[in-house]
Amino acid sequence: MSAANAKKVEYWNGRVGERWARRYSRIDENLQQITPRALRFAGAQAGGNAADLRCGARHTALAVGEVGGPGGRVTALGIYQPQAGVARRRAP
């Protein structure tokens, strides 16, 4: 891992990431208005497959999962531990 990437990981795994994880519901509220448009633009559909990279607390992954339904599949990836903890609680 490069030094720049290592600094980002340290930053987001520290106090900033913990604060973000505590406030994920507020961030979700802010994303509520744009998410449906983004999913339409991305072509999300029932039974589709998607990947959410840098998924944070999984807001987008959960929304894609709702569109995809039981026949769809969403893979959510994130490397920052505070957000990953929230994401695992929301959608194991």
PDB file of N, CA and C in Angstrom:
ATOM      1  N   MET A   1       0.851  -1.166   0.000  1.00  0.00           N
ATOM      2  CA  MET A   1       0.000   0.000   0.000  1.00  0.00           C
ATOM      3  C   MET A   1       0.901   1.235   0.000  1.00  0.00           C
ATOM      4  N   SER A   2       0.527   2.214  -0.795  1.00  0.00           N
ATOM      5  CA  SER A   2       1.326   3.437  -0.860  1.00  0.00           C
ATOM      6  C   SER A   2       1.175   4.229   0.439  1.00  0.00           C
ATOM      7  N   ALA A   3       2.103   5.137   0.672  1.00  0.00           N
ATOM      8  CA  ALA A   3       2.052   5.975   1.872  1.00  0.00           C
ATOM      9  C   ALA A   3       0.783   6.835   1.876  1.00  0.00           C
ATOM     10  N   ALA A   4       0.389   7.338   0.716  1.00  0.00           N
ATOM     11  CA  ALA A   4      -0.830   8.154   0.626  1.00  0.00           C
ATOM     12  C   ALA A   4      -2.057   7.332   0.993  1.00  0.00           C
ATOM     13  N   ASN A   5      -2.135   6.119   0.474  1.00  0.00           N
ATOM     14  CA  ASN A   5      -3.274   5.257   0.805  1.00  0.00           C
ATOM     15  C   ASN A   5      -3.264   4.872   2.275  1.00  0.00           C
ATOM     16  N   ALA A   6      -2.096   4.610   2.810  1.00  0.00           N
ATOM     17  CA  ALA A   6      -1.993   4.258   4.231  1.00  0.00           C
ATOM     18  C   ALA A   6      -2.491   5.405   5.107  1.00  0.00           C
ATOM     19  N   LYS A   7      -2.197   6.644   4.712  1.00  0.00           N
ATOM     20  CA  LYS A   7      -2.679   7.800   5.478  1.00  0.00           C
ATOM     21  C   LYS A   7      -4.195   7.906   5.419  1.00  0.00           C
ATOM     22  N   LYS A   8      -4.775   7.634   4.257  1.00  0.00           N
ATOM     23  CA  LYS A   8      -6.241   7.669   4.124  1.00  0.00           C
ATOM     24  C   LYS A   8      -6.887   6.604   4.994  1.00  0.00           C
ATOM     25  N   VAL A   9      -6.329   5.418   4.968  1.00  0.00           N
ATOM     26  CA  VAL A   9      -6.878   4.328   5.786  1.00  0.00           C
ATOM     27  C   VAL A   9      -6.785   4.701   7.265  1.00  0.00           C
ATOM     28  N   GLU A  10      -5.652   5.223   7.690  1.00  0.00           N
ATOM     29  CA  GLU A  10      -5.480   5.636   9.088  1.00  0.00           C
ATOM     30  C   GLU A  10      -6.494   6.732   9.447  1.00  0.00           C
ATOM     31  N   TYR A  11      -6.666   7.697   8.572  1.00  0.00           N
ATOM     32  CA  TYR A  11      -7.598   8.808   8.786  1.00  0.00           C
ATOM     33  C   TYR A  11      -9.030   8.294   8.974  1.00  0.00           C
ATOM     34  N   TRP A  12      -9.478   7.449   8.042  1.00  0.00           N
ATOM     35  CA  TRP A  12     -10.861   6.972   8.090  1.00  0.00           C
ATOM     36  C   TRP A  12     -11.088   5.890   9.135  1.00  0.00           C
ATOM     37  N   ASN A  13     -10.061   5.231   9.592  1.00  0.00           N
ATOM     38  CA  ASN A  13     -10.203   4.253  10.673  1.00  0.00           C
ATOM     39  C   ASN A  13     -10.087   4.919  12.041  1.00  0.00           C
ATOM     40  N   GLY A  14      -9.802   6.205  12.090  1.00  0.00           N
ATOM     41  CA  GLY A  14      -9.656   6.943  13.340  1.00  0.00           C
ATOM     42  C   GLY A  14     -10.916   7.704  13.717  1.00  0.00           C
ATOM     43  N   ARG A  15     -10.709   8.854  14.344  1.00  0.00           N
ATOM     44  CA  ARG A  15     -11.832   9.654  14.857  1.00  0.00           C
ATOM     45  C   ARG A  15     -12.814  10.083  13.773  1.00  0.00           C
ATOM     46  N   VAL A  16     -12.313  10.415  12.612  1.00  0.00           N
ATOM     47  CA  VAL A  16     -13.210  10.861  11.537  1.00  0.00           C
ATOM     48  C   VAL A  16     -14.155   9.730  11.135  1.00  0.00           C
ATOM     49  N   GLY A  17     -13.606   8.546  10.946  1.00  0.00           N
ATOM     50  CA  GLY A  17     -14.446   7.405  10.590  1.00  0.00           C
ATOM     51  C   GLY A  17     -15.435   7.044  11.683  1.00  0.00           C
ATOM     52  N   GLU A  18     -15.016   7.145  12.924  1.00  0.00           N
ATOM     53  CA  GLU A  18     -15.922   6.858  14.040  1.00  0.00           C
ATOM     54  C   GLU A  18     -17.064   7.868  14.096  1.00  0.00           C
ATOM     55  N   ARG A  19     -16.747   9.138  13.875  1.00  0.00           N
ATOM     56  CA  ARG A  19     -17.780  10.181  13.862  1.00  0.00           C
ATOM     57  C   ARG A  19     -18.746   9.937  12.706  1.00  0.00           C
ATOM     58  N   TRP A  20     -18.211   9.599  11.555  1.00  0.00           N
ATOM     59  CA  TRP A  20     -19.038   9.311  10.387  1.00  0.00           C
ATOM     60  C   TRP A  20     -19.966   8.133  10.690  1.00  0.00           C
ATOM     61  N   ALA A  21     -19.440   7.085  11.307  1.00  0.00           N
ATOM     62  CA  ALA A  21     -20.228   5.894  11.610  1.00  0.00           C
ATOM     63  C   ALA A  21     -21.358   6.223  12.591  1.00  0.00           C
ATOM     64  N   ARG A  22     -21.103   7.108  13.538  1.00  0.00           N
ATOM     65  CA  ARG A  22     -22.160   7.492  14.486  1.00  0.00           C
ATOM     66  C   ARG A  22     -23.273   8.276  13.797  1.00  0.00           C
ATOM     67  N   ARG A  23     -22.939   8.951  12.714  1.00  0.00           N
ATOM     68  CA  ARG A  23     -23.904   9.832  12.042  1.00  0.00           C
ATOM     69  C   ARG A  23     -24.417   9.259  10.722  1.00  0.00           C
ATOM     70  N   TYR A  24     -24.285   7.958  10.531  1.00  0.00           N
ATOM     71  CA  TYR A  24     -24.652   7.385   9.233  1.00  0.00           C
ATOM     72  C   TYR A  24     -26.103   7.645   8.876  1.00  0.00           C
ATOM     73  N   SER A  25     -27.004   7.667   9.858  1.00  0.00           N
ATOM     74  CA  SER A  25     -28.420   7.859   9.524  1.00  0.00           C
ATOM     75  C   SER A  25     -28.654   9.250   8.934  1.00  0.00           C
ATOM     76  N   ARG A  26     -27.913  10.230   9.391  1.00  0.00           N
ATOM     77  CA  ARG A  26     -28.043  11.571   8.816  1.00  0.00           C
ATOM     78  C   ARG A  26     -27.516  11.590   7.383  1.00  0.00           C
ATOM     79  N   ILE A  27     -26.431  10.899   7.152  1.00  0.00           N
ATOM     80  CA  ILE A  27     -25.892  10.806   5.798  1.00  0.00           C
ATOM     81  C   ILE A  27     -26.900  10.098   4.894  1.00  0.00           C
ATOM     82  N   ASP A  28     -27.511   9.024   5.401  1.00  0.00           N
ATOM     83  CA  ASP A  28     -28.552   8.327   4.633  1.00  0.00           C
ATOM     84  C   ASP A  28     -29.677   9.290   4.252  1.00  0.00           C
ATOM     85  N   GLU A  29     -30.105  10.118   5.201  1.00  0.00           N
ATOM     86  CA  GLU A  29     -31.167  11.089   4.919  1.00  0.00           C
ATOM     87  C   GLU A  29     -30.763  12.009   3.772  1.00  0.00           C
ATOM     88  N   ASN A  30     -29.510  12.455   3.784  1.00  0.00           N
ATOM     89  CA  ASN A  30     -29.037  13.336   2.721  1.00  0.00           C
ATOM     90  C   ASN A  30     -28.999  12.642   1.367  1.00  0.00           C
ATOM     91  N   LEU A  31     -28.749  11.344   1.362  1.00  0.00           N
ATOM     92  CA  LEU A  31     -28.671  10.599   0.108  1.00  0.00           C
ATOM     93  C   LEU A  31     -30.042  10.177  -0.426  1.00  0.00           C
ATOM     94  N   GLN A  32     -31.072  10.223   0.416  1.00  0.00           N
ATOM     95  CA  GLN A  32     -32.402   9.745   0.022  1.00  0.00           C
ATOM     96  C   GLN A  32     -32.912  10.387  -1.261  1.00  0.00           C
ATOM     97  N   GLN A  33     -32.656  11.658  -1.445  1.00  0.00           N
ATOM     98  CA  GLN A  33     -33.213  12.350  -2.606  1.00  0.00           C
ATOM     99  C   GLN A  33     -32.507  12.004  -3.907  1.00  0.00           C
ATOM    100  N   ILE A  34     -31.217  11.755  -3.848  1.00  0.00           N
ATOM    101  CA  ILE A  34     -30.476  11.496  -5.087  1.00  0.00           C
ATOM    102  C   ILE A  34     -30.400  10.005  -5.425  1.00  0.00           C
ATOM    103  N   THR A  35     -30.526   9.145  -4.454  1.00  0.00           N
ATOM    104  CA  THR A  35     -30.336   7.707  -4.684  1.00  0.00           C
ATOM    105  C   THR A  35     -31.265   7.140  -5.756  1.00  0.00           C
ATOM    106  N   PRO A  36     -32.573   7.399  -5.722  1.00  0.00           N
ATOM    107  CA  PRO A  36     -33.434   6.831  -6.773  1.00  0.00           C
ATOM    108  C   PRO A  36     -33.006   7.246  -8.182  1.00  0.00           C
ATOM    109  N   ARG A  37     -32.612   8.498  -8.358  1.00  0.00           N
ATOM    110  CA  ARG A  37     -32.158   8.959  -9.675  1.00  0.00           C
ATOM    111  C   ARG A  37     -30.854   8.276 -10.078  1.00  0.00           C
ATOM    112  N   ALA A  38     -29.961   8.143  -9.112  1.00  0.00           N
ATOM    113  CA  ALA A  38     -28.674   7.489  -9.403  1.00  0.00           C
ATOM    114  C   ALA A  38     -28.888   6.035  -9.813  1.00  0.00           C
ATOM    115  N   LEU A  39     -29.819   5.355  -9.155  1.00  0.00           N
ATOM    116  CA  LEU A  39     -30.082   3.956  -9.491  1.00  0.00           C
ATOM    117  C   LEU A  39     -30.705   3.828 -10.875  1.00  0.00           C
ATOM    118  N   ARG A  40     -31.597   4.746 -11.222  1.00  0.00           N
ATOM    119  CA  ARG A  40     -32.167   4.727 -12.576  1.00  0.00           C
ATOM    120  C   ARG A  40     -31.070   4.986 -13.604  1.00  0.00           C
ATOM    121  N   PHE A  41     -30.217   5.976 -13.348  1.00  0.00           N
ATOM    122  CA  PHE A  41     -29.118   6.298 -14.255  1.00  0.00           C
ATOM    123  C   PHE A  41     -28.189   5.095 -14.431  1.00  0.00           C
ATOM    124  N   ALA A  42     -27.937   4.370 -13.337  1.00  0.00           N
ATOM    125  CA  ALA A  42     -27.031   3.218 -13.387  1.00  0.00           C
ATOM    126  C   ALA A  42     -27.692   1.987 -14.008  1.00  0.00           C
ATOM    127  N   GLY A  43     -29.001   2.029 -14.203  1.00  0.00           N
ATOM    128  CA  GLY A  43     -29.688   0.896 -14.811  1.00  0.00           C
ATOM    129  C   GLY A  43     -30.011  -0.228 -13.840  1.00  0.00           C
ATOM    130  N   ALA A  44     -30.106   0.082 -12.549  1.00  0.00           N
ATOM    131  CA  ALA A  44     -30.458  -0.951 -11.567  1.00  0.00           C
ATOM    132  C   ALA A  44     -31.827  -1.521 -11.911  1.00  0.00           C
ATOM    133  N   GLN A  45     -31.930  -2.853 -11.849  1.00  0.00           N
ATOM    134  CA  GLN A  45     -33.190  -3.493 -12.204  1.00  0.00           C
ATOM    135  C   GLN A  45     -33.375  -4.789 -11.423  1.00  0.00           C
ATOM    136  N   ALA A  46     -34.601  -5.255 -11.380  1.00  0.00           N
ATOM    137  CA  ALA A  46     -34.921  -6.497 -10.675  1.00  0.00           C
ATOM    138  C   ALA A  46     -34.076  -7.634 -11.243  1.00  0.00           C
ATOM    139  N   GLY A  47     -33.525  -8.430 -10.344  1.00  0.00           N
ATOM    140  CA  GLY A  47     -32.731  -9.580 -10.739  1.00  0.00           C
ATOM    141  C   GLY A  47     -31.311  -9.252 -11.169  1.00  0.00           C
ATOM    142  N   GLY A  48     -30.929  -7.975 -11.094  1.00  0.00           N
ATOM    143  CA  GLY A  48     -29.600  -7.569 -11.544  1.00  0.00           C
ATOM    144  C   GLY A  48     -28.516  -7.793 -10.505  1.00  0.00           C
ATOM    145  N   ASN A  49     -27.292  -7.677 -10.937  1.00  0.00           N
ATOM    146  CA  ASN A  49     -26.123  -7.785 -10.066  1.00  0.00           C
ATOM    147  C   ASN A  49     -25.424  -6.433 -10.013  1.00  0.00           C
ATOM    148  N   ALA A  50     -24.876  -6.092  -8.839  1.00  0.00           N
ATOM    149  CA  ALA A  50     -24.199  -4.809  -8.690  1.00  0.00           C
ATOM    150  C   ALA A  50     -23.099  -4.918  -7.652  1.00  0.00           C
ATOM    151  N   ALA A  51     -22.142  -3.995  -7.740  1.00  0.00           N
ATOM    152  CA  ALA A  51     -21.092  -3.869  -6.734  1.00  0.00           C
ATOM    153  C   ALA A  51     -21.105  -2.434  -6.226  1.00  0.00           C
ATOM    154  N   ASP A  52     -21.003  -2.286  -4.916  1.00  0.00           N
ATOM    155  CA  ASP A  52     -20.911  -0.973  -4.282  1.00  0.00           C
ATOM    156  C   ASP A  52     -19.526  -0.893  -3.651  1.00  0.00           C
ATOM    157  N   LEU A  53     -18.633  -0.169  -4.312  1.00  0.00           N
ATOM    158  CA  LEU A  53     -17.259  -0.048  -3.837  1.00  0.00           C
ATOM    159  C   LEU A  53     -17.148   1.170  -2.931  1.00  0.00           C
ATOM    160  N   ARG A  54     -16.401   1.014  -1.827  1.00  0.00           N
ATOM    161  CA  ARG A  54     -16.341   2.052  -0.796  1.00  0.00           C
ATOM    162  C   ARG A  54     -17.735   2.295  -0.264  1.00  0.00           C
ATOM    163  N   CYS A  55     -18.376   1.223   0.192  1.00  0.00           N
ATOM    164  CA  CYS A  55     -19.800   1.225   0.505  1.00  0.00           C
ATOM    165  C   CYS A  55     -20.197   2.009   1.738  1.00  0.00           C
ATOM    166  N   GLY A  56     -19.263   2.452   2.547  1.00  0.00           N
ATOM    167  CA  GLY A  56     -19.661   3.194   3.740  1.00  0.00           C
ATOM    168  C   GLY A  56     -20.572   2.351   4.614  1.00  0.00           C
ATOM    169  N   ALA A  57     -21.724   2.901   4.961  1.00  0.00           N
ATOM    170  CA  ALA A  57     -22.677   2.175   5.816  1.00  0.00           C
ATOM    171  C   ALA A  57     -23.720   1.413   5.003  1.00  0.00           C
ATOM    172  N   ARG A  58     -23.460   1.227   3.728  1.00  0.00           N
ATOM    173  CA  ARG A  58     -24.279   0.433   2.807  1.00  0.00           C
ATOM    174  C   ARG A  58     -25.595   1.070   2.381  1.00  0.00           C
ATOM    175  N   HIS A  59     -25.743   2.371   2.467  1.00  0.00           N
ATOM    176  CA  HIS A  59     -26.981   2.998   2.015  1.00  0.00           C
ATOM    177  C   HIS A  59     -27.304   2.614   0.572  1.00  0.00           C
ATOM    178  N   THR A  60     -26.338   2.817  -0.311  1.00  0.00           N
ATOM    179  CA  THR A  60     -26.570   2.544  -1.729  1.00  0.00           C
ATOM    180  C   THR A  60     -26.745   1.056  -1.973  1.00  0.00           C
ATOM    181  N   ALA A  61     -25.940   0.234  -1.327  1.00  0.00           N
ATOM    182  CA  ALA A  61     -26.062  -1.215  -1.503  1.00  0.00           C
ATOM    183  C   ALA A  61     -27.443  -1.699  -1.078  1.00  0.00           C
ATOM    184  N   LEU A  62     -27.969  -1.174   0.021  1.00  0.00           N
ATOM    185  CA  LEU A  62     -29.306  -1.569   0.469  1.00  0.00           C
ATOM    186  C   LEU A  62     -30.371  -1.116  -0.530  1.00  0.00           C
ATOM    187  N   ALA A  63     -30.206   0.091  -1.072  1.00  0.00           N
ATOM    188  CA  ALA A  63     -31.167   0.588  -2.063  1.00  0.00           C
ATOM    189  C   ALA A  63     -31.126  -0.255  -3.333  1.00  0.00           C
ATOM    190  N   VAL A  64     -29.941  -0.625  -3.785  1.00  0.00           N
ATOM    191  CA  VAL A  64     -29.816  -1.480  -4.965  1.00  0.00           C
ATOM    192  C   VAL A  64     -30.437  -2.842  -4.678  1.00  0.00           C
ATOM    193  N   GLY A  65     -30.236  -3.340  -3.482  1.00  0.00           N
ATOM    194  CA  GLY A  65     -30.831  -4.623  -3.101  1.00  0.00           C
ATOM    195  C   GLY A  65     -32.348  -4.603  -3.150  1.00  0.00           C
ATOM    196  N   GLU A  66     -32.936  -3.483  -2.764  1.00  0.00           N
ATOM    197  CA  GLU A  66     -34.396  -3.355  -2.845  1.00  0.00           C
ATOM    198  C   GLU A  66     -34.861  -3.416  -4.294  1.00  0.00           C
ATOM    199  N   VAL A  67     -34.154  -2.731  -5.181  1.00  0.00           N
ATOM    200  CA  VAL A  67     -34.505  -2.752  -6.607  1.00  0.00           C
ATOM    201  C   VAL A  67     -34.279  -4.152  -7.176  1.00  0.00           C
ATOM    202  N   GLY A  68     -33.162  -4.751  -6.834  1.00  0.00           N
ATOM    203  CA  GLY A  68     -32.808  -6.065  -7.375  1.00  0.00           C
ATOM    204  C   GLY A  68     -33.720  -7.181  -6.913  1.00  0.00           C
ATOM    205  N   GLY A  69     -34.270  -7.036  -5.714  1.00  0.00           N
ATOM    206  CA  GLY A  69     -35.186  -8.048  -5.196  1.00  0.00           C
ATOM    207  C   GLY A  69     -34.491  -9.367  -4.930  1.00  0.00           C
ATOM    208  N   PRO A  70     -35.308 -10.415  -4.703  1.00  0.00           N
ATOM    209  CA  PRO A  70     -34.742 -11.710  -4.317  1.00  0.00           C
ATOM    210  C   PRO A  70     -33.859 -12.338  -5.392  1.00  0.00           C
ATOM    211  N   GLY A  71     -34.033 -11.987  -6.645  1.00  0.00           N
ATOM    212  CA  GLY A  71     -33.215 -12.568  -7.711  1.00  0.00           C
ATOM    213  C   GLY A  71     -31.934 -11.801  -7.977  1.00  0.00           C
ATOM    214  N   GLY A  72     -31.771 -10.653  -7.318  1.00  0.00           N
ATOM    215  CA  GLY A  72     -30.589  -9.829  -7.546  1.00  0.00           C
ATOM    216  C   GLY A  72     -29.492 -10.123  -6.535  1.00  0.00           C
ATOM    217  N   ARG A  73     -28.337  -9.550  -6.809  1.00  0.00           N
ATOM    218  CA  ARG A  73     -27.192  -9.728  -5.910  1.00  0.00           C
ATOM    219  C   ARG A  73     -26.396  -8.427  -5.850  1.00  0.00           C
ATOM    220  N   VAL A  74     -26.049  -8.029  -4.633  1.00  0.00           N
ATOM    221  CA  VAL A  74     -25.241  -6.837  -4.418  1.00  0.00           C
ATOM    222  C   VAL A  74     -24.028  -7.224  -3.587  1.00  0.00           C
ATOM    223  N   THR A  75     -22.860  -6.844  -4.042  1.00  0.00           N
ATOM    224  CA  THR A  75     -21.631  -7.043  -3.288  1.00  0.00           C
ATOM    225  C   THR A  75     -21.165  -5.663  -2.827  1.00  0.00           C
ATOM    226  N   ALA A  76     -21.030  -5.494  -1.517  1.00  0.00           N
ATOM    227  CA  ALA A  76     -20.608  -4.209  -0.951  1.00  0.00           C
ATOM    228  C   ALA A  76     -19.220  -4.372  -0.343  1.00  0.00           C
ATOM    229  N   LEU A  77     -18.302  -3.507  -0.765  1.00  0.00           N
ATOM    230  CA  LEU A  77     -16.917  -3.587  -0.289  1.00  0.00           C
ATOM    231  C   LEU A  77     -16.506  -2.272   0.352  1.00  0.00           C
ATOM    232  N   GLY A  78     -15.841  -2.369   1.484  1.00  0.00           N
ATOM    233  CA  GLY A  78     -15.312  -1.188   2.156  1.00  0.00           C
ATOM    234  C   GLY A  78     -14.144  -1.593   3.040  1.00  0.00           C
ATOM    235  N   ILE A  79     -13.199  -0.678   3.242  1.00  0.00           N
ATOM    236  CA  ILE A  79     -12.015  -1.028   4.030  1.00  0.00           C
ATOM    237  C   ILE A  79     -11.919  -0.260   5.337  1.00  0.00           C
ATOM    238  N   TYR A  80     -12.828   0.652   5.588  1.00  0.00           N
ATOM    239  CA  TYR A  80     -12.737   1.473   6.792  1.00  0.00           C
ATOM    240  C   TYR A  80     -13.560   0.823   7.907  1.00  0.00           C
ATOM    241  N   GLN A  81     -12.920   0.466   8.985  1.00  0.00           N
ATOM    242  CA  GLN A  81     -13.525  -0.347  10.031  1.00  0.00           C
ATOM    243  C   GLN A  81     -14.748   0.275  10.701  1.00  0.00           C
ATOM    244  N   PRO A  82     -14.772   1.551  11.075  1.00  0.00           N
ATOM    245  CA  PRO A  82     -15.977   2.081  11.713  1.00  0.00           C
ATOM    246  C   PRO A  82     -17.225   1.959  10.828  1.00  0.00           C
ATOM    247  N   GLN A  83     -17.073   2.308   9.553  1.00  0.00           N
ATOM    248  CA  GLN A  83     -18.208   2.197   8.640  1.00  0.00           C
ATOM    249  C   GLN A  83     -18.561   0.745   8.364  1.00  0.00           C
ATOM    250  N   ALA A  84     -17.554  -0.110   8.248  1.00  0.00           N
ATOM    251  CA  ALA A  84     -17.805  -1.529   7.992  1.00  0.00           C
ATOM    252  C   ALA A  84     -18.601  -2.145   9.136  1.00  0.00           C
ATOM    253  N   GLY A  85     -18.332  -1.706  10.370  1.00  0.00           N
ATOM    254  CA  GLY A  85     -19.100  -2.210  11.508  1.00  0.00           C
ATOM    255  C   GLY A  85     -20.570  -1.850  11.395  1.00  0.00           C
ATOM    256  N   VAL A  86     -20.856  -0.610  11.010  1.00  0.00           N
ATOM    257  CA  VAL A  86     -22.244  -0.186  10.800  1.00  0.00           C
ATOM    258  C   VAL A  86     -22.851  -0.993   9.662  1.00  0.00           C
ATOM    259  N   ALA A  87     -22.124  -1.141   8.576  1.00  0.00           N
ATOM    260  CA  ALA A  87     -22.628  -1.864   7.408  1.00  0.00           C
ATOM    261  C   ALA A  87     -22.966  -3.314   7.766  1.00  0.00           C
ATOM    262  N   ARG A  88     -22.110  -3.962   8.530  1.00  0.00           N
ATOM    263  CA  ARG A  88     -22.383  -5.367   8.908  1.00  0.00           C
ATOM    264  C   ARG A  88     -23.630  -5.477   9.774  1.00  0.00           C
ATOM    265  N   ARG A  89     -23.851  -4.510  10.638  1.00  0.00           N
ATOM    266  CA  ARG A  89     -25.072  -4.542  11.479  1.00  0.00           C
ATOM    267  C   ARG A  89     -26.323  -4.312  10.638  1.00  0.00           C
ATOM    268  N   ARG A  90     -26.216  -3.489   9.625  1.00  0.00           N
ATOM    269  CA  ARG A  90     -27.384  -3.160   8.801  1.00  0.00           C
ATOM    270  C   ARG A  90     -27.726  -4.286   7.837  1.00  0.00           C
ATOM    271  N   ALA A  91     -26.744  -4.922   7.296  1.00  0.00           N
ATOM    272  CA  ALA A  91     -26.981  -5.960   6.287  1.00  0.00           C
ATOM    273  C   ALA A  91     -25.867  -6.976   6.375  1.00  0.00           C
ATOM    274  N   PRO A  92     -26.024  -7.966   7.241  1.00  0.00           N
ATOM    275  CA  PRO A  92     -24.940  -8.960   7.419  1.00  0.00           C
ATOM    276  C   PRO A  92     -24.616  -9.715   6.136  1.00  0.00           C
TER     277      PRO A  92
END
